Amino acid sequence: MKPLGVVLCAVVLAGCATAAAPTTPVSPSATRAALTTPVSPSATRVAPAIPVSPSAPPTPFVNAILTVTPGRAPVGATVILDGTGCQNPGQPTYLVFEGEGGAETGTVGAVDIPNVPTDTSGHFHISFTIPAQLHSLQGRGGGLVRPGTYDFTSKPVACLIQFTVTAS
């Protein structure tokens, strides 16, 4: 009986995560690029955000990949974000550049990158300028971006990659 309750709870929570998009300010520095550009061989790859075990049923995020090139840069630099499987194919992807204050060592706060065009294969490719300032994140932080680690993540979370802001 307990395993069924756990499964039902997980299904309910998964459904809640996709309900509504945040209503936070949008980054003016995100630009869209051609969706057919291949993933750079020098980009950093990470494992899917959702763990997979041999007995787990397939999920739409099993092959999710997000890369950022370069993996380190100062404020004002332009990086390339390339992703596949971070959102439903053919639907816009919602990304966030954020520091949550846990494992990330940079400023607590975020910049939203909504409505990233995503092709029917689930692929997107955009350029993004590392911002000088972040807005608050759930009422905490905000302010100037200082050197440290941050995350680029999709919402709901399917893809996540760490990024380092360096000193100028």
Coordinates of C-alpha atoms in Angstrom, one line a residue:
M1 CA 0.0 0.0 0.0
K2 CA 2.8 2.5 0.8
P3 CA 4.5 2.2 -2.7
L4 CA 1.2 3.1 -4.4
G5 CA 0.9 6.2 -2.2
V6 CA 4.4 7.2 -3.1
V7 CA 3.7 6.7 -6.8
L8 CA 0.5 8.7 -6.6
C9 CA 2.2 11.5 -4.8
A10 CA 5.0 11.6 -7.4
V11 CA 2.5 11.8 -10.2
V12 CA 0.6 14.6 -8.5
L13 CA 3.8 16.6 -7.8
A14 CA 5.0 16.1 -11.4
G15 CA 1.7 17.5 -12.6
C16 CA 2.1 20.5 -10.3
A17 CA 5.5 21.4 -11.7
T18 CA 4.1 22.2 -15.2
A19 CA 1.1 24.3 -14.2
A20 CA 2.1 27.9 -14.8
A21 CA 5.1 29.8 -16.1
P22 CA 6.7 32.3 -13.7
T23 CA 5.8 35.9 -14.2
T24 CA 9.3 37.4 -13.6
P25 CA 11.1 39.9 -15.8
V26 CA 12.4 38.6 -19.1
S27 CA 16.0 38.9 -20.2
P28 CA 16.5 41.5 -23.0
S29 CA 19.8 39.9 -23.8
A30 CA 18.5 36.5 -25.1
T31 CA 18.4 36.2 -28.9
R32 CA 17.1 33.4 -31.0
A33 CA 19.4 31.7 -33.6
A34 CA 18.8 29.1 -36.3
L35 CA 17.4 25.8 -34.9
T36 CA 19.5 23.7 -37.3
T37 CA 22.9 24.5 -35.8
P38 CA 24.6 21.4 -34.5
V39 CA 25.9 21.0 -30.9
S40 CA 29.5 22.2 -30.6
P41 CA 32.0 19.4 -29.9
S42 CA 33.7 21.7 -27.3
A43 CA 30.5 22.3 -25.3
T44 CA 30.0 20.9 -21.8
R45 CA 27.4 18.1 -21.6
V46 CA 25.5 17.0 -18.5
A47 CA 23.4 14.0 -17.6
P48 CA 19.6 14.3 -17.6
A49 CA 18.2 16.0 -14.6
I50 CA 15.8 13.1 -14.0
P51 CA 17.5 10.0 -12.8
V52 CA 17.0 6.8 -14.8
S53 CA 17.3 3.3 -13.5
P54 CA 17.1 0.0 -15.5
S55 CA 13.6 -0.7 -14.2
A56 CA 12.3 2.9 -14.6
P57 CA 9.7 3.4 -17.4
P58 CA 10.9 5.7 -20.2
T59 CA 10.4 9.4 -19.7
P60 CA 10.4 12.2 -22.3
F61 CA 13.6 13.6 -20.6
V62 CA 15.8 10.5 -20.7
N63 CA 17.9 12.0 -23.6
A64 CA 17.8 15.6 -22.4
I65 CA 21.0 17.5 -23.1
L66 CA 21.8 21.1 -22.5
T67 CA 25.2 22.6 -23.4
V68 CA 26.7 26.1 -22.9
T69 CA 29.7 27.3 -24.9
P70 CA 32.0 28.5 -23.5
G71 CA 31.5 27.1 -20.0
R72 CA 33.1 30.1 -18.3
A73 CA 32.9 33.8 -19.2
P74 CA 32.6 37.3 -17.7
V75 CA 29.5 39.5 -17.4
G76 CA 28.6 40.9 -20.8
A77 CA 30.0 37.9 -22.8
T78 CA 27.8 36.1 -25.2
V79 CA 27.4 32.3 -24.8
I80 CA 25.6 29.7 -26.9
L81 CA 22.9 27.5 -25.3
D82 CA 22.1 24.4 -27.3
G83 CA 19.5 21.9 -26.0
T84 CA 17.6 18.8 -26.9
G85 CA 14.7 17.2 -25.0
C86 CA 14.4 20.0 -22.4
Q87 CA 10.8 20.6 -23.2
N88 CA 8.0 19.1 -25.3
P89 CA 9.1 19.0 -29.0
G90 CA 7.6 21.8 -31.0
Q91 CA 6.7 23.8 -27.9
P92 CA 8.7 26.8 -26.7
T93 CA 11.3 26.1 -24.0
Y94 CA 11.5 28.2 -20.8
L95 CA 15.1 28.7 -19.5
V96 CA 16.4 30.5 -16.5
F97 CA 20.0 31.7 -15.7
E98 CA 20.1 31.6 -11.9
G99 CA 22.0 31.4 -8.7
E100 CA 20.1 29.8 -5.9
G101 CA 22.7 30.1 -3.1
G102 CA 23.0 26.4 -2.5
A103 CA 25.8 24.8 -4.6
E104 CA 26.0 27.9 -6.7
T105 CA 28.6 30.4 -5.4
G106 CA 27.4 33.5 -7.3
T107 CA 24.7 36.1 -6.6
V108 CA 21.3 34.7 -5.6
G109 CA 18.8 35.7 -8.2
A110 CA 17.7 34.9 -11.7
V111 CA 17.0 36.1 -15.3
D112 CA 14.3 34.4 -17.3
I113 CA 14.7 33.3 -20.9
P114 CA 11.2 32.4 -21.9
N115 CA 9.7 31.3 -25.3
V116 CA 12.9 29.8 -26.7
P117 CA 11.8 28.5 -30.2
T118 CA 12.1 24.7 -30.1
D119 CA 11.8 22.5 -33.3
T120 CA 9.7 19.4 -33.6
S121 CA 12.8 17.3 -32.7
G122 CA 12.9 19.1 -29.3
H123 CA 16.1 21.1 -30.3
F124 CA 16.9 24.8 -29.7
H125 CA 20.0 27.0 -30.2
I126 CA 20.2 30.5 -28.9
S127 CA 22.8 33.1 -27.9
F128 CA 22.6 34.7 -24.5
T129 CA 24.5 37.6 -23.0
I130 CA 25.6 37.1 -19.4
P131 CA 23.6 39.8 -17.5
A132 CA 25.1 42.4 -15.2
Q133 CA 22.2 42.1 -12.8
L134 CA 19.7 39.5 -11.5
H135 CA 16.2 40.0 -10.2
S136 CA 15.2 38.4 -6.9
L137 CA 14.5 34.7 -6.8
Q138 CA 11.4 33.8 -4.7
G139 CA 11.9 37.0 -2.7
R140 CA 15.6 36.5 -2.0
G141 CA 18.7 38.1 -3.5
G142 CA 18.9 40.0 -6.7
G143 CA 21.5 42.5 -7.6
L144 CA 24.9 42.7 -9.4
V145 CA 26.2 39.4 -10.9
R146 CA 29.5 38.6 -9.2
P147 CA 32.0 35.9 -10.2
G148 CA 30.9 32.4 -9.2
T149 CA 28.9 29.5 -10.3
Y150 CA 25.3 29.7 -11.7
D151 CA 22.9 27.3 -13.5
F152 CA 21.2 27.4 -16.8
T153 CA 18.0 25.3 -16.3
S154 CA 14.8 24.6 -18.1
K155 CA 11.5 25.0 -16.3
P156 CA 10.1 22.6 -15.5
V157 CA 13.5 21.1 -14.8
A158 CA 14.5 18.6 -17.4
C159 CA 17.9 20.1 -18.3
L160 CA 20.4 21.8 -16.1
I161 CA 24.0 22.8 -16.6
Q162 CA 26.4 24.8 -14.3
F163 CA 28.2 27.9 -15.7
T164 CA 31.0 30.0 -14.1
V165 CA 31.0 33.8 -14.3
T166 CA 34.6 34.9 -14.3
A167 CA 36.1 38.3 -13.3
S168 CA 36.4 40.7 -16.2

